[in-house]
Coordinates of C-alpha atoms in Angstrom, one line a residue:
G20 CA -9.3 -8.7 24.1
E21 CA -9.7 -5.7 26.5
T22 CA -7.2 -2.9 26.0
V23 CA -6.1 -0.2 28.5
R24 CA -3.7 2.5 27.4
V25 CA -0.6 2.6 29.6
G26 CA 1.5 5.4 28.0
Y27 CA 4.7 5.8 26.0
S28 CA 8.0 4.0 26.3
A29 CA 11.0 6.1 27.3
R30 CA 13.6 3.7 26.0
A31 CA 16.6 5.5 24.5
P32 CA 17.5 6.4 21.8
Y33 CA 14.0 6.6 20.5
K34 CA 12.2 8.3 23.4
N35 CA 8.4 8.4 22.8
L36 CA 8.7 6.4 19.6
F37 CA 6.6 3.5 21.0
R38 CA 3.2 3.4 22.6
K39 CA 2.2 0.7 25.0
E40 CA -1.3 -0.8 25.6
K41 CA -2.3 -3.4 28.1
V42 CA -4.0 -6.3 26.3
F43 CA -5.7 -9.3 27.9
P44 CA -6.3 -12.7 26.4
A45 CA -9.3 -13.4 24.2
A46 CA -9.6 -17.0 25.6
K47 CA -7.8 -19.5 27.8
E48 CA -8.0 -23.2 28.3
L49 CA -6.5 -25.7 30.7
A50 CA -3.8 -28.0 29.3
E51 CA -1.7 -30.7 30.8
D52 CA 0.7 -29.1 33.4
G53 CA -0.6 -25.6 32.8
T54 CA -2.8 -23.0 31.1
L55 CA -2.8 -21.9 27.5
Y56 CA -3.8 -18.3 26.8
D57 CA -4.9 -17.1 23.3
F58 CA -4.6 -13.4 22.5
G59 CA -6.7 -13.6 19.4
R60 CA -4.0 -12.6 16.9
E61 CA -0.2 -12.1 16.9
I62 CA 1.1 -9.6 19.3
F63 CA 4.4 -8.1 20.4
G64 CA 5.2 -7.1 24.0
Y65 CA 6.0 -8.0 27.5
L66 CA 4.1 -10.8 29.3
C67 CA 2.6 -9.8 32.7
I68 CA 1.3 -12.2 35.4
H69 CA -0.8 -10.5 38.1
D70 CA -1.6 -11.3 41.7
A71 CA 0.4 -14.4 42.3
A72 CA -0.8 -16.4 45.3
C73 CA 2.7 -17.3 46.4
D74 CA 6.3 -16.9 45.5
C75 CA 7.2 -19.4 42.7
T76 CA 8.9 -19.8 39.4
V77 CA 7.0 -20.4 36.2
T78 CA 7.9 -21.2 32.6
A79 CA 6.1 -19.4 29.8
C80 CA 6.2 -21.0 26.3
Y81 CA 5.3 -18.8 23.3
G82 CA 4.0 -19.8 19.9
E83 CA 2.2 -18.7 16.7
S84 CA 0.1 -21.8 17.0
K85 CA -1.4 -23.8 19.9
E86 CA 0.9 -26.7 19.0
E87 CA 4.0 -24.6 19.2
A88 CA 3.2 -23.0 22.5
L89 CA 2.3 -26.4 24.1
S90 CA 5.5 -28.0 22.9
V91 CA 7.9 -27.1 25.7
K92 CA 10.8 -28.8 24.0
E93 CA 10.2 -27.5 20.5
C94 CA 8.8 -23.9 20.9
E95 CA 11.3 -21.3 19.7
T96 CA 11.0 -18.9 22.6
L97 CA 10.3 -19.4 26.3
D98 CA 10.9 -17.5 29.5
V99 CA 11.5 -18.6 33.1
F100 CA 10.8 -15.9 35.6
A101 CA 9.9 -15.5 39.3
L102 CA 6.5 -14.6 40.6
R103 CA 6.1 -12.7 43.9
A104 CA 3.0 -13.1 46.1
G105 CA 0.5 -10.4 45.6
K106 CA 2.6 -8.7 42.9
T107 CA 2.5 -8.2 39.2
S108 CA 5.5 -9.8 37.5
V109 CA 6.6 -8.5 34.1
C110 CA 8.9 -10.5 31.8
R111 CA 12.1 -8.6 31.0
H112 CA 12.1 -9.7 27.4
S113 CA 9.7 -8.6 24.7
R114 CA 8.2 -11.5 22.6
G115 CA 6.2 -11.9 19.4
F116 CA 3.5 -14.5 19.7
R117 CA -0.3 -15.3 19.7
Y118 CA -0.4 -18.1 22.3
V119 CA 1.4 -18.5 25.6
F120 CA 1.4 -21.6 27.7
I121 CA 2.3 -21.0 31.3
R122 CA 3.3 -24.2 33.0
G123 CA 2.3 -24.9 36.6
E124 CA -0.9 -24.8 38.7
E125 CA -2.8 -21.6 38.0
N126 CA -2.1 -19.8 41.3
W127 CA -2.2 -16.3 39.9
G128 CA -4.9 -13.8 38.8
K129 CA -5.0 -12.2 35.4
V130 CA -2.4 -12.6 32.5
S131 CA -1.8 -9.7 30.2
V132 CA 0.7 -8.3 27.7
N133 CA 2.1 -4.8 27.5
Y134 CA 1.6 -4.5 23.8
E135 CA 4.3 -2.2 22.3
F136 CA 3.9 -0.5 18.9
I137 CA 4.5 2.6 16.9
P138 CA 1.3 4.7 16.7
F139 CA 1.5 5.3 12.9
E140 CA -1.2 7.4 11.3
R141 CA -2.8 5.1 8.7
K142 CA -3.0 7.0 5.4
G143 CA -3.7 4.3 2.9
D144 CA -6.0 1.3 2.8
F145 CA -7.2 -1.4 0.5
C146 CA -10.6 -3.1 -0.1
C147 CA -12.0 -5.2 -2.9
S148 CA -15.0 -7.5 -3.6
D149 CA -13.1 -10.6 -2.6
A150 CA -13.4 -11.3 1.1
V151 CA -10.4 -13.6 1.2
V152 CA -8.1 -11.1 -0.5
N153 CA -9.3 -8.5 2.0
Q154 CA -8.5 -10.9 4.8
I155 CA -5.0 -11.5 3.3
Y156 CA -4.5 -7.7 3.2
D157 CA -5.6 -7.3 6.8
V158 CA -3.1 -10.0 8.0
A159 CA -0.3 -8.4 5.9
Y160 CA -1.1 -5.0 7.4
H161 CA -1.1 -6.3 10.9
T162 CA 2.2 -8.2 10.4
F163 CA 3.8 -5.1 8.8
H164 CA 2.8 -2.9 11.7
L165 CA 4.2 -5.5 14.2
C166 CA 7.5 -5.5 12.4
S167 CA 7.8 -1.7 12.2
R168 CA 10.2 -0.9 15.1
E169 CA 13.3 1.3 15.3
T170 CA 13.8 -0.1 11.7
F171 CA 11.7 -2.6 9.6
L172 CA 12.5 -6.0 11.1
D173 CA 12.1 -9.5 9.9
G174 CA 11.0 -12.3 12.2
L175 CA 9.8 -10.7 15.5
K176 CA 9.6 -14.2 16.9
R177 CA 13.1 -15.2 15.7
D178 CA 16.0 -13.1 14.4
R179 CA 14.5 -9.6 14.7
W180 CA 17.0 -8.1 12.3
Y181 CA 16.9 -5.6 9.4
W182 CA 17.4 -7.4 6.2
G183 CA 17.8 -5.5 2.9
G184 CA 15.5 -7.7 0.9
D185 CA 12.7 -7.5 3.5
A186 CA 13.2 -3.8 3.9
Y187 CA 13.0 -3.2 0.1
Q188 CA 9.4 -4.4 0.2
S189 CA 8.6 -2.7 3.5
F190 CA 9.7 0.7 2.1
L191 CA 7.2 0.4 -0.7
Y192 CA 4.4 -0.8 1.6
N193 CA 5.0 2.1 3.9
Y194 CA 4.7 4.7 1.1
Y195 CA 1.2 3.5 0.4
T196 CA 0.1 2.7 4.0
F197 CA 1.6 5.1 6.5
F198 CA 3.9 7.3 4.4
D199 CA 6.1 7.5 7.5
R200 CA 9.4 9.1 6.4
D201 CA 11.3 8.5 9.6
I202 CA 11.3 4.7 9.7
N203 CA 12.4 4.5 6.1
E204 CA 15.3 6.8 6.8
R205 CA 16.3 4.9 9.9
T206 CA 16.3 1.6 8.1
L207 CA 18.3 2.9 5.1
W208 CA 20.9 4.3 7.5
A209 CA 21.1 1.1 9.5
L210 CA 21.4 -1.1 6.4
R211 CA 24.3 0.9 5.0
G212 CA 26.4 0.7 8.1
K213 CA 29.6 2.6 8.7
D214 CA 32.8 3.1 6.6
P215 CA 35.0 1.6 5.4
V216 CA 32.8 -0.8 3.3
T217 CA 34.2 -4.3 3.5
L218 CA 31.1 -6.4 2.9
H219 CA 27.8 -6.3 1.1
V220 CA 24.6 -5.3 3.0
N221 CA 23.8 -8.2 5.4
H222 CA 26.7 -10.0 3.6
I223 CA 24.2 -10.5 0.7
M224 CA 25.1 -9.1 -2.7
D225 CA 21.5 -8.7 -4.0
Y226 CA 20.6 -6.9 -0.8
T227 CA 23.2 -4.3 -1.6
F228 CA 21.6 -3.7 -5.0
Y229 CA 18.1 -3.5 -3.4
W230 CA 19.5 -0.8 -1.1
F231 CA 20.5 1.4 -4.1
I232 CA 17.1 0.8 -5.7
S233 CA 15.4 1.8 -2.5
L234 CA 17.3 5.1 -2.5
A235 CA 15.9 5.9 -5.9
D236 CA 12.4 4.9 -4.7
Y237 CA 12.8 7.3 -1.8
L238 CA 13.7 10.0 -4.3
L239 CA 10.6 9.2 -6.3
Y240 CA 8.2 9.2 -3.3
M241 CA 9.8 11.8 -1.0
G242 CA 11.7 14.0 -3.4
E243 CA 15.1 15.6 -2.7
T244 CA 15.5 15.9 1.0
D245 CA 18.2 16.6 3.5
F246 CA 18.3 12.9 4.4
L247 CA 19.0 11.9 0.8
K248 CA 21.8 14.5 0.6
S249 CA 23.3 13.3 3.8
I250 CA 23.4 9.7 2.8
W251 CA 24.6 10.4 -0.8
P252 CA 28.3 10.2 0.1
R253 CA 27.7 6.8 1.7
A254 CA 25.8 5.7 -1.4
I255 CA 28.8 6.7 -3.5
G256 CA 31.2 4.8 -1.2
M257 CA 29.0 1.7 -1.5
M258 CA 28.9 1.9 -5.2
E259 CA 32.6 2.4 -5.5
Y260 CA 33.0 -0.8 -3.5
C261 CA 30.7 -2.7 -5.9
L262 CA 32.4 -1.3 -9.0
A263 CA 35.8 -2.3 -7.7
L264 CA 34.5 -6.0 -7.5
A265 CA 33.3 -6.0 -11.1
D266 CA 35.4 -7.6 -13.9
E267 CA 36.2 -6.1 -17.3
N268 CA 32.7 -6.9 -18.6
G269 CA 31.1 -5.2 -15.6
F270 CA 30.0 -8.6 -14.2
I271 CA 30.0 -9.0 -10.4
A272 CA 30.2 -12.4 -8.6
G273 CA 30.1 -13.7 -5.1
R274 CA 33.5 -14.2 -3.4
D275 CA 33.7 -17.6 -1.7
V276 CA 32.4 -17.4 1.9
K277 CA 32.5 -13.6 2.1
D278 CA 29.3 -13.0 0.1
W279 CA 26.0 -14.8 -0.1
V280 CA 24.3 -14.7 -3.4
F281 CA 20.8 -15.3 -2.2
L282 CA 17.9 -14.5 -4.6
D283 CA 15.6 -17.0 -3.0
W284 CA 15.5 -20.0 -0.6
A285 CA 14.9 -22.3 -3.6
P286 CA 17.8 -24.7 -4.2
M287 CA 19.9 -23.5 -7.2
D288 CA 23.5 -23.2 -8.2
N289 CA 24.6 -19.6 -7.5
R290 CA 28.2 -20.1 -8.2
G291 CA 30.1 -17.9 -10.7
I292 CA 28.4 -15.1 -12.5
V293 CA 24.7 -15.3 -11.8
C294 CA 22.5 -13.6 -14.5
A295 CA 19.8 -12.3 -12.1
E296 CA 22.5 -10.6 -10.0
Q297 CA 23.8 -8.7 -13.1
L298 CA 20.3 -7.4 -13.9
L299 CA 19.8 -6.3 -10.3
F300 CA 23.2 -4.5 -10.5
V301 CA 22.0 -2.8 -13.7
Q302 CA 19.0 -1.4 -11.9
A303 CA 21.2 -0.4 -9.0
L304 CA 23.5 1.6 -11.3
R305 CA 20.5 3.2 -13.1
S306 CA 19.1 4.2 -9.7
M307 CA 22.3 5.8 -8.7
A308 CA 22.5 7.6 -12.1
K309 CA 19.0 9.1 -11.4
I310 CA 20.0 10.4 -8.0
A311 CA 23.2 11.8 -9.4
E312 CA 21.1 13.7 -12.1
Q313 CA 18.9 15.0 -9.4
F314 CA 21.9 16.4 -7.5
C315 CA 23.3 17.8 -10.8
D316 CA 26.3 15.5 -10.5
G317 CA 26.8 15.0 -14.2
E318 CA 30.1 13.2 -13.9
R319 CA 28.7 10.4 -11.7
A320 CA 25.4 10.3 -13.6
T321 CA 27.4 9.6 -16.8
L322 CA 29.7 7.1 -15.0
Y323 CA 26.9 5.0 -13.5
G324 CA 24.7 5.3 -16.6
A325 CA 27.5 4.1 -18.9
A326 CA 28.3 1.2 -16.5
A327 CA 24.7 0.2 -16.4
E328 CA 24.3 0.1 -20.2
K329 CA 27.6 -1.8 -20.6
L330 CA 26.6 -4.4 -18.1
L331 CA 23.1 -4.8 -19.6
R332 CA 24.6 -5.2 -23.1
N333 CA 27.1 -7.8 -21.9
T334 CA 24.5 -9.7 -19.8
I335 CA 22.1 -10.0 -22.7
E336 CA 24.9 -11.1 -25.0
R337 CA 26.2 -13.7 -22.5
F338 CA 23.0 -15.1 -21.0
Y339 CA 19.9 -14.2 -23.2
D340 CA 18.8 -16.8 -25.7
K341 CA 16.6 -14.8 -28.1
E342 CA 15.3 -17.9 -29.9
K343 CA 14.0 -19.5 -26.7
G344 CA 13.2 -16.2 -25.0
V345 CA 15.0 -17.2 -21.8
F346 CA 18.0 -16.1 -19.6
W347 CA 20.4 -18.8 -18.7
H348 CA 21.0 -18.8 -14.9
N349 CA 24.8 -18.6 -14.4
C350 CA 28.2 -18.9 -15.9
I351 CA 31.1 -20.8 -14.2
D352 CA 34.7 -20.4 -15.4
G353 CA 33.5 -18.8 -18.6
K354 CA 31.0 -21.6 -19.5
V355 CA 27.3 -20.7 -19.5
Q356 CA 25.2 -23.2 -17.6
K357 CA 22.1 -24.1 -19.6
N358 CA 19.7 -23.9 -16.7
V359 CA 16.7 -21.6 -16.5
T360 CA 15.3 -20.1 -13.3
R361 CA 12.6 -17.4 -13.0
Y362 CA 14.6 -14.7 -11.4
A363 CA 16.4 -13.0 -14.3
S364 CA 13.2 -12.9 -16.3
I365 CA 11.3 -11.3 -13.3
F366 CA 13.9 -8.6 -12.9
A367 CA 14.2 -8.0 -16.6
V368 CA 10.4 -7.5 -16.9
N369 CA 9.9 -5.6 -13.6
Y370 CA 12.7 -3.1 -14.3
K371 CA 12.0 -2.9 -18.1
L372 CA 15.4 -4.0 -19.1
L373 CA 14.2 -5.6 -22.3
D374 CA 11.9 -4.1 -25.0
D375 CA 8.2 -4.7 -24.9
K376 CA 8.3 -7.4 -27.5
E377 CA 10.9 -9.4 -25.6
C378 CA 9.1 -8.9 -22.3
A379 CA 5.9 -10.3 -23.9
H380 CA 7.8 -13.3 -25.2

């Protein structure tokens, strides 16, 4: 649709972080009890209704699809706000959507959105000979840009929160697309939280391990910076918290309702000592050892490195069946459960925790 630049947001504490552009619908159609507007692709911002014919109240229902927007009872987000005759009414709440259904007789002029985004400089791109893959990349890029806010967020339509697992992927995508240091740093700070440490990142054990690994990735791509030095004491505090939860073998397990051992939405038994979590913990310890070496902190480099190798050795001994070439999924009350899931194998191969022959197997 048509776009007209409005200017920059002055919203504290990130003054001038966001740019706003006025975007108009690409199409509209009459529907039962109202009008459906299509902005052509997903957008994030504030709905505006211009030049109302009279004072009235309208309901705006948002959706990623026509069906969702038209379902007044089932759509996830909606707004009820007042129109004033001859005025432009702007919704107080920002929304993520493609379609908006405005209920009521169309007694207003134009509809638009104050589209809000960070004006990143695009430094990387992707193109191949497969048009479908290129389209997938374009959708992924647009989605990533929409979700880049004060931090990397998940679910602009729903929770709008920074989650360690989602951020782990976003950091890497950012290094190759925008190479924007600030948003990575803001997200890493936000995920860590304040002292004292009493819970895992997002209450999810694997998300804590991703956080450590993301710090090592930051070192790889950005080098030793003031940011990394400033967050290092908090990284030490978080690792001390994790090591205090480990048993004599180095294994770490979820604690009743306090921790969520997540890994994936797939249904699986994550009770007890979960093999994939131990392998993530190994990589987290190795990541911290690398950073300690960079900071010439030999004592902690040795501590974390030794803990990683001990845990890896005990995990392989407890869970890896060399004859079958598989990792068993978990161990409950000292008894290994002979179930196989993909996650331990993925982490072992991705982080090179087995030798080449075993990875190939």
